Amino acid sequence: MIFRLPKSRGAAEGDKRNLLTVPMLPLRDIVIFPHMVVPLFIGRERSIHALEFAMGQEKHILLCTQKDPRKDEPREGEIHRLGTLAAILQLLRLPDGTVKVLVEGKSRAITRHFLPISQFFQVEAEELLESWEITPETEALRRTAIAGFETYTKLNKKVPQEAMQSLVGVDDPGRLADTIAGHLSIKADEKQGLLETLDASRRLEQVLGYVNRENEILQIESRIKNRVKNRVKKQMEKTQREYYLNEQMRAIQKEMGEKEDLKGEIQELERRIRRKKMSGEATGKVKHELKKLKLMSPMSAEATVSRNYIDWLLSLPWQEKTRDKHGLEEAERILEEDHYGLEKPKERILEHLAVQSLVKKMKGPILCLVGPPGVGKTSLAKSVARAMGRNFVRLSLGGVRDEAEIRGHRRTYIGALPGKIIQSLKKAKTNNPVFCLDEVDKMSTDFRGDPSSALLEVLDPEQNFAFNDHYLDVDYDLSEVMFITTANNLFSIPPPLQDRMEIIRLAGYTEVEKHLIAEQFLVPKQCLANGLTKENIQFSENAIFTIIRQYTREAGVRNLEREIASISRKVAREVAREVAAKSKEHLVKVTSQMVPKFLGVPKYRFGRTEEADEVGLTTGLAWTEFGGELLHTEVVVLPGRGKLMITGKLGEVMQESAQAALSYVRSKAESLGLPSEFYRKLDIHVHVPEGAIPKDGPSAGITIATCIVSALLKIPVHRNVAMTGEITLRGRVLPIGGLKEKIMAAHRHQIKTVLIPQDNVKDIKEIPARILKAVDLVPVDHMDEVLKAALVLDDPDSLFKPVPPLVAPDAVYGPVEPPTAEIQAH
């Protein structure tokens, strides 16, 4: 609404000034002239309030330009006082919160007072009225201005042609000047100066000056564009002509057999050779090869081979290396951050870093991480690279049969390539990366050579400083590379190759370690991978233990991660459905009771051994490349003729263990209370279930012997007792390997007591303390001790009856005399 205040402050009664109270809208970098219709986009909150107020009144608003367009909240002194009083024609609210308004300038107005309103600018303004008179001079200015503006519209394509039509019939010089000024591409300050020029003739004269100036600039721009256009056209014609002539020259050279085609490429190779730092042998080789290349025909196959060879030599990192980070605390923090447990590998890596910080040059160690799948061998190698600040490169050797995969092909044909070692170093771009040779135990041998033998030179610290690839045919220094190999078992790795490496065993994780790994690493990783947050899914402690015990049975955590990922995907599906329905945050708390809902029926039974102590059923312990496992062994006694039957797909070693066990039992028949000829009328059947799985190894002797004794004497075996160890014909218990993995397998299956060979007591210190508290280890040295501990007996000492010797020793050998003093001294 427009308020006319004849007695407003500063206006005495009878004052002729036309004072209006209107909202004011500050503008950025734009000046609105009277009689202009302009769309404006308004985003500032105060400006929107001013528009809303004006729309509620008489739709009048004062448009003034800011002095500094960068100000978001201009003050009173930062806005020009003279502006344009305008009427709002249309207002449209946009989806992004801004407002589009169409305004029409009415007249000039000057701000007299700012009223104290905080929501927007409201001012008292005085409308300025103009008067004009046509004189010959004014008419001449008008005609000249119209002609100049017509020229301007022809030169400036951005001005619409309708602008000239709007000037037809305009006699008012002030309105003519304002209309032309609104279409000119001049600065806002210059437009503000025109707005503040109240004299119509003077304003039209200023506008005419701006029009002439802009016309000169546009004419100069047009001339520049024409010159550039002609120059570009000539350049294109020249380029096309040169291209045509070059193509003709190449065709002539091809017909004549000339070798100038490689001139530019050879010059580039020469520049690379000068810049590249290589060994003396490699530098001489590449220069000699380049000299041969210059003499070859560019289209020949030999030239292609030489070019590829030179490129390989120049692409290898001969002396480029990364600087190691010798901060032990930082390296230890990174290793602990990436991996839980694995104390022995971490300790060895930190020892290497400590030694390297004390010596200037150290030959790269060859570490071999041996353990079941999923325990983190490859990821540990990545963490080593991160802790040392080196580049990481990985090469999988699984299924490699060709020796050329390691040592490269000889340059006798076009498709020859260096070996995987050299290719990986080119990819690493440094000569001291952490090099992971994965699955070193999965290599095989055929007529193309033995790749494991080719690795001997790579992994021997005394030889790999001069590794010779068949393709390069020059020595390459591998001594600064830190090689880390991984394997599931050592049986398939040749002994000479094992001798080059330092073996570090990763036995696997306990339940508590798996729970911590799942809680700290696997759950956050799978939540991130499936788009979930802590507000969407939470795993209880019992839920993770349920997954570990009833849905996985492994030494590592790979299957555990798969099961967690499966639950996360199902929860993600529910969350996505809730998001689509636009409901509130959806949180799923995974408890042990909910795990079967997500994963189905449990795959394994936990904490349940045999229902009762059984006759002829013994629990043995076996080591596999997937970790330790229980090996239930059964024996039944049948009427027969003394035949020993062995089933279960047992290997030769286990079959011999069964025969040795039976021979021991026969030798102990009388002391065990068995008839001396018992085996003549009985058949003994030894069976190890899961017959489709091959089984072999030197640790099942005491298990089979205990089964046979239990079946013959009809005495049950404790269901909570497991055992491992080899037996001799005299009943001695021999040591075995893989004790830690076997004890951990017993712990996973809730076995309370484990019988181990006496000679394996030294290996107990490698077993975690929490497992030793849960499992009772009983060292045994003889089979008699095994039977007393394993069989269910009221009085274990009554098992063996004293047997008198068949012949008195004195009758055979005579009286035994004590040793002489000389023998005792000796």
PDB file of N, CA and C in Angstrom, residues 658-731:
ATOM      1  N   ALA A 658      47.754 -98.688  11.459  1.00  0.00           N
ATOM      2  CA  ALA A 658      46.778 -99.678  11.921  1.00  0.00           C
ATOM      3  C   ALA A 658      47.430-101.048  12.106  1.00  0.00           C
ATOM      4  N   GLN A 659      48.301-101.432  11.190  1.00  0.00           N
ATOM      5  CA  GLN A 659      48.984-102.720  11.323  1.00  0.00           C
ATOM      6  C   GLN A 659      49.909-102.726  12.539  1.00  0.00           C
ATOM      7  N   ALA A 660      50.613-101.604  12.765  1.00  0.00           N
ATOM      8  CA  ALA A 660      51.495-101.509  13.930  1.00  0.00           C
ATOM      9  C   ALA A 660      50.684-101.556  15.220  1.00  0.00           C
ATOM     10  N   ALA A 661      49.526-100.927  15.223  1.00  0.00           N
ATOM     11  CA  ALA A 661      48.681-100.941  16.417  1.00  0.00           C
ATOM     12  C   ALA A 661      48.208-102.354  16.723  1.00  0.00           C
ATOM     13  N   LEU A 662      47.796-103.098  15.695  1.00  0.00           N
ATOM     14  CA  LEU A 662      47.349-104.473  15.925  1.00  0.00           C
ATOM     15  C   LEU A 662      48.499-105.337  16.417  1.00  0.00           C
ATOM     16  N   SER A 663      49.689-105.156  15.874  1.00  0.00           N
ATOM     17  CA  SER A 663      50.840-105.935  16.336  1.00  0.00           C
ATOM     18  C   SER A 663      51.141-105.633  17.805  1.00  0.00           C
ATOM     19  N   TYR A 664      51.003-104.355  18.204  1.00  0.00           N
ATOM     20  CA  TYR A 664      51.234-104.009  19.612  1.00  0.00           C
ATOM     21  C   TYR A 664      50.218-104.711  20.502  1.00  0.00           C
ATOM     22  N   VAL A 665      48.937-104.704  20.068  1.00  0.00           N
ATOM     23  CA  VAL A 665      47.895-105.335  20.884  1.00  0.00           C
ATOM     24  C   VAL A 665      48.165-106.837  20.987  1.00  0.00           C
ATOM     25  N   ARG A 666      48.577-107.464  19.903  1.00  0.00           N
ATOM     26  CA  ARG A 666      48.873-108.902  19.951  1.00  0.00           C
ATOM     27  C   ARG A 666      50.031-109.182  20.898  1.00  0.00           C
ATOM     28  N   SER A 667      51.011-108.278  20.905  1.00  0.00           N
ATOM     29  CA  SER A 667      52.145-108.502  21.818  1.00  0.00           C
ATOM     30  C   SER A 667      51.740-108.316  23.268  1.00  0.00           C
ATOM     31  N   LYS A 668      50.649-107.564  23.515  1.00  0.00           N
ATOM     32  CA  LYS A 668      50.188-107.318  24.876  1.00  0.00           C
ATOM     33  C   LYS A 668      48.982-108.172  25.235  1.00  0.00           C
ATOM     34  N   ALA A 669      48.676-109.162  24.386  1.00  0.00           N
ATOM     35  CA  ALA A 669      47.441-109.933  24.576  1.00  0.00           C
ATOM     36  C   ALA A 669      47.372-110.568  25.955  1.00  0.00           C
ATOM     37  N   GLU A 670      48.438-111.218  26.411  1.00  0.00           N
ATOM     38  CA  GLU A 670      48.384-111.953  27.676  1.00  0.00           C
ATOM     39  C   GLU A 670      48.207-111.007  28.854  1.00  0.00           C
ATOM     40  N   SER A 671      48.943-109.831  28.843  1.00  0.00           N
ATOM     41  CA  SER A 671      48.803-108.886  29.955  1.00  0.00           C
ATOM     42  C   SER A 671      47.441-108.205  29.948  1.00  0.00           C
ATOM     43  N   LEU A 672      46.797-108.134  28.776  1.00  0.00           N
ATOM     44  CA  LEU A 672      45.462-107.548  28.704  1.00  0.00           C
ATOM     45  C   LEU A 672      44.371-108.571  29.011  1.00  0.00           C
ATOM     46  N   GLY A 673      44.740-109.790  29.216  1.00  0.00           N
ATOM     47  CA  GLY A 673      43.757-110.811  29.532  1.00  0.00           C
ATOM     48  C   GLY A 673      43.123-111.429  28.318  1.00  0.00           C
ATOM     49  N   LEU A 674      43.774-111.338  27.167  1.00  0.00           N
ATOM     50  CA  LEU A 674      43.253-111.918  25.947  1.00  0.00           C
ATOM     51  C   LEU A 674      43.944-113.253  25.674  1.00  0.00           C
ATOM     52  N   PRO A 675      43.233-114.189  25.060  1.00  0.00           N
ATOM     53  CA  PRO A 675      43.909-115.437  24.672  1.00  0.00           C
ATOM     54  C   PRO A 675      45.051-115.135  23.699  1.00  0.00           C
ATOM     55  N   SER A 676      46.110-115.872  23.805  1.00  0.00           N
ATOM     56  CA  SER A 676      47.284-115.600  22.971  1.00  0.00           C
ATOM     57  C   SER A 676      46.982-115.807  21.493  1.00  0.00           C
ATOM     58  N   GLU A 677      45.993-116.635  21.152  1.00  0.00           N
ATOM     59  CA  GLU A 677      45.667-116.910  19.760  1.00  0.00           C
ATOM     60  C   GLU A 677      44.325-116.277  19.379  1.00  0.00           C
ATOM     61  N   PHE A 678      43.977-115.177  20.032  1.00  0.00           N
ATOM     62  CA  PHE A 678      42.637-114.592  19.821  1.00  0.00           C
ATOM     63  C   PHE A 678      42.423-114.142  18.370  1.00  0.00           C
ATOM     64  N   TYR A 679      43.475-113.679  17.736  1.00  0.00           N
ATOM     65  CA  TYR A 679      43.330-113.077  16.416  1.00  0.00           C
ATOM     66  C   TYR A 679      43.046-114.109  15.336  1.00  0.00           C
ATOM     67  N   ARG A 680      43.276-115.413  15.619  1.00  0.00           N
ATOM     68  CA  ARG A 680      43.062-116.426  14.597  1.00  0.00           C
ATOM     69  C   ARG A 680      41.578-116.648  14.292  1.00  0.00           C
ATOM     70  N   LYS A 681      40.735-116.366  15.253  1.00  0.00           N
ATOM     71  CA  LYS A 681      39.315-116.630  15.075  1.00  0.00           C
ATOM     72  C   LYS A 681      38.493-115.347  14.930  1.00  0.00           C
ATOM     73  N   LEU A 682      39.182-114.213  14.814  1.00  0.00           N
ATOM     74  CA  LEU A 682      38.466-112.942  14.735  1.00  0.00           C
ATOM     75  C   LEU A 682      38.962-112.118  13.548  1.00  0.00           C
ATOM     76  N   ASP A 683      38.031-111.381  12.953  1.00  0.00           N
ATOM     77  CA  ASP A 683      38.389-110.341  11.971  1.00  0.00           C
ATOM     78  C   ASP A 683      38.209-108.980  12.642  1.00  0.00           C
ATOM     79  N   ILE A 684      39.171-108.094  12.413  1.00  0.00           N
ATOM     80  CA  ILE A 684      39.111-106.747  12.998  1.00  0.00           C
ATOM     81  C   ILE A 684      38.922-105.743  11.860  1.00  0.00           C
ATOM     82  N   HIS A 685      37.836-104.947  11.948  1.00  0.00           N
ATOM     83  CA  HIS A 685      37.508-103.957  10.918  1.00  0.00           C
ATOM     84  C   HIS A 685      37.732-102.547  11.491  1.00  0.00           C
ATOM     85  N   VAL A 686      38.692-101.842  10.913  1.00  0.00           N
ATOM     86  CA  VAL A 686      38.982-100.456  11.317  1.00  0.00           C
ATOM     87  C   VAL A 686      38.379 -99.536  10.260  1.00  0.00           C
ATOM     88  N   HIS A 687      37.560 -98.576  10.714  1.00  0.00           N
ATOM     89  CA  HIS A 687      36.889 -97.670   9.772  1.00  0.00           C
ATOM     90  C   HIS A 687      36.970 -96.228  10.289  1.00  0.00           C
ATOM     91  N   VAL A 688      37.259 -95.337   9.380  1.00  0.00           N
ATOM     92  CA  VAL A 688      37.233 -93.900   9.680  1.00  0.00           C
ATOM     93  C   VAL A 688      36.139 -93.303   8.817  1.00  0.00           C
ATOM     94  N   PRO A 689      35.076 -92.734   9.405  1.00  0.00           N
ATOM     95  CA  PRO A 689      33.938 -92.226   8.613  1.00  0.00           C
ATOM     96  C   PRO A 689      34.343 -91.135   7.627  1.00  0.00           C
ATOM     97  N   GLU A 690      33.356 -90.710   6.821  1.00  0.00           N
ATOM     98  CA  GLU A 690      33.568 -89.786   5.698  1.00  0.00           C
ATOM     99  C   GLU A 690      34.550 -90.410   4.714  1.00  0.00           C
ATOM    100  N   GLY A 691      34.138 -91.571   4.199  1.00  0.00           N
ATOM    101  CA  GLY A 691      35.023 -92.360   3.353  1.00  0.00           C
ATOM    102  C   GLY A 691      35.378 -91.716   2.040  1.00  0.00           C
ATOM    103  N   ALA A 692      34.652 -90.671   1.622  1.00  0.00           N
ATOM    104  CA  ALA A 692      34.957 -90.040   0.340  1.00  0.00           C
ATOM    105  C   ALA A 692      36.141 -89.086   0.444  1.00  0.00           C
ATOM    106  N   ILE A 693      36.571 -88.794   1.681  1.00  0.00           N
ATOM    107  CA  ILE A 693      37.669 -87.839   1.876  1.00  0.00           C
ATOM    108  C   ILE A 693      38.953 -88.604   2.143  1.00  0.00           C
ATOM    109  N   PRO A 694      39.995 -88.407   1.331  1.00  0.00           N
ATOM    110  CA  PRO A 694      41.262 -89.097   1.594  1.00  0.00           C
ATOM    111  C   PRO A 694      41.863 -88.636   2.928  1.00  0.00           C
ATOM    112  N   LYS A 695      42.453 -89.598   3.651  1.00  0.00           N
ATOM    113  CA  LYS A 695      43.049 -89.278   4.942  1.00  0.00           C
ATOM    114  C   LYS A 695      44.402 -89.979   5.032  1.00  0.00           C
ATOM    115  N   ASP A 696      45.373 -89.263   5.561  1.00  0.00           N
ATOM    116  CA  ASP A 696      46.696 -89.853   5.740  1.00  0.00           C
ATOM    117  C   ASP A 696      47.469 -88.987   6.726  1.00  0.00           C
ATOM    118  N   GLY A 697      48.488 -89.592   7.324  1.00  0.00           N
ATOM    119  CA  GLY A 697      49.315 -88.828   8.247  1.00  0.00           C
ATOM    120  C   GLY A 697      49.822 -89.696   9.379  1.00  0.00           C
ATOM    121  N   PRO A 698      50.977 -89.340   9.957  1.00  0.00           N
ATOM    122  CA  PRO A 698      51.607 -90.166  10.995  1.00  0.00           C
ATOM    123  C   PRO A 698      51.191 -89.748  12.410  1.00  0.00           C
ATOM    124  N   SER A 699      49.876 -89.731  12.696  1.00  0.00           N
ATOM    125  CA  SER A 699      49.474 -89.347  14.050  1.00  0.00           C
ATOM    126  C   SER A 699      48.242 -90.097  14.518  1.00  0.00           C
ATOM    127  N   ALA A 700      47.873 -91.196  13.855  1.00  0.00           N
ATOM    128  CA  ALA A 700      46.655 -91.920  14.223  1.00  0.00           C
ATOM    129  C   ALA A 700      46.946 -93.250  14.894  1.00  0.00           C
ATOM    130  N   GLY A 701      48.210 -93.557  15.196  1.00  0.00           N
ATOM    131  CA  GLY A 701      48.552 -94.872  15.723  1.00  0.00           C
ATOM    132  C   GLY A 701      47.899 -95.164  17.060  1.00  0.00           C
ATOM    133  N   ILE A 702      48.013 -94.252  18.053  1.00  0.00           N
ATOM    134  CA  ILE A 702      47.465 -94.551  19.383  1.00  0.00           C
ATOM    135  C   ILE A 702      45.941 -94.530  19.348  1.00  0.00           C
ATOM    136  N   THR A 703      45.350 -93.764  18.417  1.00  0.00           N
ATOM    137  CA  THR A 703      43.887 -93.749  18.299  1.00  0.00           C
ATOM    138  C   THR A 703      43.387 -95.110  17.841  1.00  0.00           C
ATOM    139  N   ILE A 704      44.013 -95.694  16.825  1.00  0.00           N
ATOM    140  CA  ILE A 704      43.581 -96.997  16.311  1.00  0.00           C
ATOM    141  C   ILE A 704      43.845 -98.082  17.345  1.00  0.00           C
ATOM    142  N   ALA A 705      44.981 -98.010  18.027  1.00  0.00           N
ATOM    143  CA  ALA A 705      45.291 -99.016  19.041  1.00  0.00           C
ATOM    144  C   ALA A 705      44.280 -98.976  20.177  1.00  0.00           C
ATOM    145  N   THR A 706      43.887 -97.796  20.623  1.00  0.00           N
ATOM    146  CA  THR A 706      42.895 -97.681  21.689  1.00  0.00           C
ATOM    147  C   THR A 706      41.565 -98.269  21.237  1.00  0.00           C
ATOM    148  N   CYS A 707      41.175 -98.006  19.979  1.00  0.00           N
ATOM    149  CA  CYS A 707      39.934 -98.574  19.449  1.00  0.00           C
ATOM    150  C   CYS A 707      39.958-100.095  19.460  1.00  0.00           C
ATOM    151  N   ILE A 708      41.085-100.663  19.030  1.00  0.00           N
ATOM    152  CA  ILE A 708      41.186-102.131  18.950  1.00  0.00           C
ATOM    153  C   ILE A 708      41.090-102.733  20.338  1.00  0.00           C
ATOM    154  N   VAL A 709      41.815-102.155  21.310  1.00  0.00           N
ATOM    155  CA  VAL A 709      41.769-102.688  22.685  1.00  0.00           C
ATOM    156  C   VAL A 709      40.362-102.565  23.245  1.00  0.00           C
ATOM    157  N   SER A 710      39.690-101.420  23.005  1.00  0.00           N
ATOM    158  CA  SER A 710      38.333-101.229  23.512  1.00  0.00           C
ATOM    159  C   SER A 710      37.375-102.247  22.919  1.00  0.00           C
ATOM    160  N   ALA A 711      37.522-102.523  21.614  1.00  0.00           N
ATOM    161  CA  ALA A 711      36.618-103.478  20.971  1.00  0.00           C
ATOM    162  C   ALA A 711      36.874-104.901  21.452  1.00  0.00           C
ATOM    163  N   LEU A 712      38.133-105.251  21.670  1.00  0.00           N
ATOM    164  CA  LEU A 712      38.452-106.615  22.115  1.00  0.00           C
ATOM    165  C   LEU A 712      38.058-106.850  23.566  1.00  0.00           C
ATOM    166  N   LEU A 713      38.267-105.841  24.429  1.00  0.00           N
ATOM    167  CA  LEU A 713      37.976-106.002  25.860  1.00  0.00           C
ATOM    168  C   LEU A 713      36.550-105.603  26.214  1.00  0.00           C
ATOM    169  N   LYS A 714      35.791-105.051  25.226  1.00  0.00           N
ATOM    170  CA  LYS A 714      34.436-104.576  25.479  1.00  0.00           C
ATOM    171  C   LYS A 714      34.401-103.496  26.560  1.00  0.00           C
ATOM    172  N   ILE A 715      35.424-102.645  26.567  1.00  0.00           N
ATOM    173  CA  ILE A 715      35.488-101.541  27.535  1.00  0.00           C
ATOM    174  C   ILE A 715      35.264-100.238  26.767  1.00  0.00           C
ATOM    175  N   PRO A 716      34.321 -99.386  27.202  1.00  0.00           N
ATOM    176  CA  PRO A 716      34.073 -98.132  26.467  1.00  0.00           C
ATOM    177  C   PRO A 716      35.253 -97.155  26.586  1.00  0.00           C
ATOM    178  N   VAL A 717      35.272 -96.179  25.651  1.00  0.00           N
ATOM    179  CA  VAL A 717      36.274 -95.109  25.648  1.00  0.00           C
ATOM    180  C   VAL A 717      35.578 -93.820  26.078  1.00  0.00           C
ATOM    181  N   HIS A 718      36.265 -93.033  26.907  1.00  0.00           N
ATOM    182  CA  HIS A 718      35.700 -91.755  27.344  1.00  0.00           C
ATOM    183  C   HIS A 718      35.349 -90.895  26.122  1.00  0.00           C
ATOM    184  N   ARG A 719      34.107 -90.394  26.089  1.00  0.00           N
ATOM    185  CA  ARG A 719      33.685 -89.591  24.951  1.00  0.00           C
ATOM    186  C   ARG A 719      34.295 -88.190  24.966  1.00  0.00           C
ATOM    187  N   ASN A 720      34.785 -87.733  26.107  1.00  0.00           N
ATOM    188  CA  ASN A 720      35.365 -86.392  26.221  1.00  0.00           C
ATOM    189  C   ASN A 720      36.886 -86.405  26.141  1.00  0.00           C
ATOM    190  N   VAL A 721      37.449 -87.501  25.651  1.00  0.00           N
ATOM    191  CA  VAL A 721      38.900 -87.624  25.527  1.00  0.00           C
ATOM    192  C   VAL A 721      39.249 -87.733  24.044  1.00  0.00           C
ATOM    193  N   ALA A 722      40.186 -86.894  23.591  1.00  0.00           N
ATOM    194  CA  ALA A 722      40.730 -86.987  22.234  1.00  0.00           C
ATOM    195  C   ALA A 722      42.222 -87.247  22.347  1.00  0.00           C
ATOM    196  N   MET A 723      42.804 -87.740  21.271  1.00  0.00           N
ATOM    197  CA  MET A 723      44.227 -88.104  21.359  1.00  0.00           C
ATOM    198  C   MET A 723      44.891 -87.951  19.999  1.00  0.00           C
ATOM    199  N   THR A 724      46.194 -87.801  20.031  1.00  0.00           N
ATOM    200  CA  THR A 724      47.001 -87.741  18.824  1.00  0.00           C
ATOM    201  C   THR A 724      48.387 -88.267  19.139  1.00  0.00           C
ATOM    202  N   GLY A 725      48.968 -89.015  18.222  1.00  0.00           N
ATOM    203  CA  GLY A 725      50.290 -89.578  18.431  1.00  0.00           C
ATOM    204  C   GLY A 725      50.483 -90.832  17.601  1.00  0.00           C
ATOM    205  N   GLU A 726      51.723 -91.112  17.262  1.00  0.00           N
ATOM    206  CA  GLU A 726      52.056 -92.313  16.508  1.00  0.00           C
ATOM    207  C   GLU A 726      52.563 -93.372  17.479  1.00  0.00           C
ATOM    208  N   ILE A 727      52.391 -94.640  17.079  1.00  0.00           N
ATOM    209  CA  ILE A 727      52.760 -95.750  17.955  1.00  0.00           C
ATOM    210  C   ILE A 727      53.855 -96.586  17.301  1.00  0.00           C
ATOM    211  N   THR A 728      54.748 -97.123  18.150  1.00  0.00           N
ATOM    212  CA  THR A 728      55.743 -98.087  17.674  1.00  0.00           C
ATOM    213  C   THR A 728      55.293 -99.487  18.060  1.00  0.00           C
ATOM    214  N   LEU A 729      56.008-100.491  17.547  1.00  0.00           N
ATOM    215  CA  LEU A 729      55.642-101.869  17.878  1.00  0.00           C
ATOM    216  C   LEU A 729      55.809-102.158  19.357  1.00  0.00           C
ATOM    217  N   ARG A 730      56.670-101.441  20.022  1.00  0.00           N
ATOM    218  CA  ARG A 730      56.880-101.647  21.456  1.00  0.00           C
ATOM    219  C   ARG A 730      55.957-100.771  22.308  1.00  0.00           C
ATOM    220  N   GLY A 731      55.095 -99.979  21.661  1.00  0.00           N
ATOM    221  CA  GLY A 731      54.134 -99.203  22.425  1.00  0.00           C
ATOM    222  C   GLY A 731      54.562 -97.788  22.739  1.00  0.00           C
TER     223      GLY A 731
END
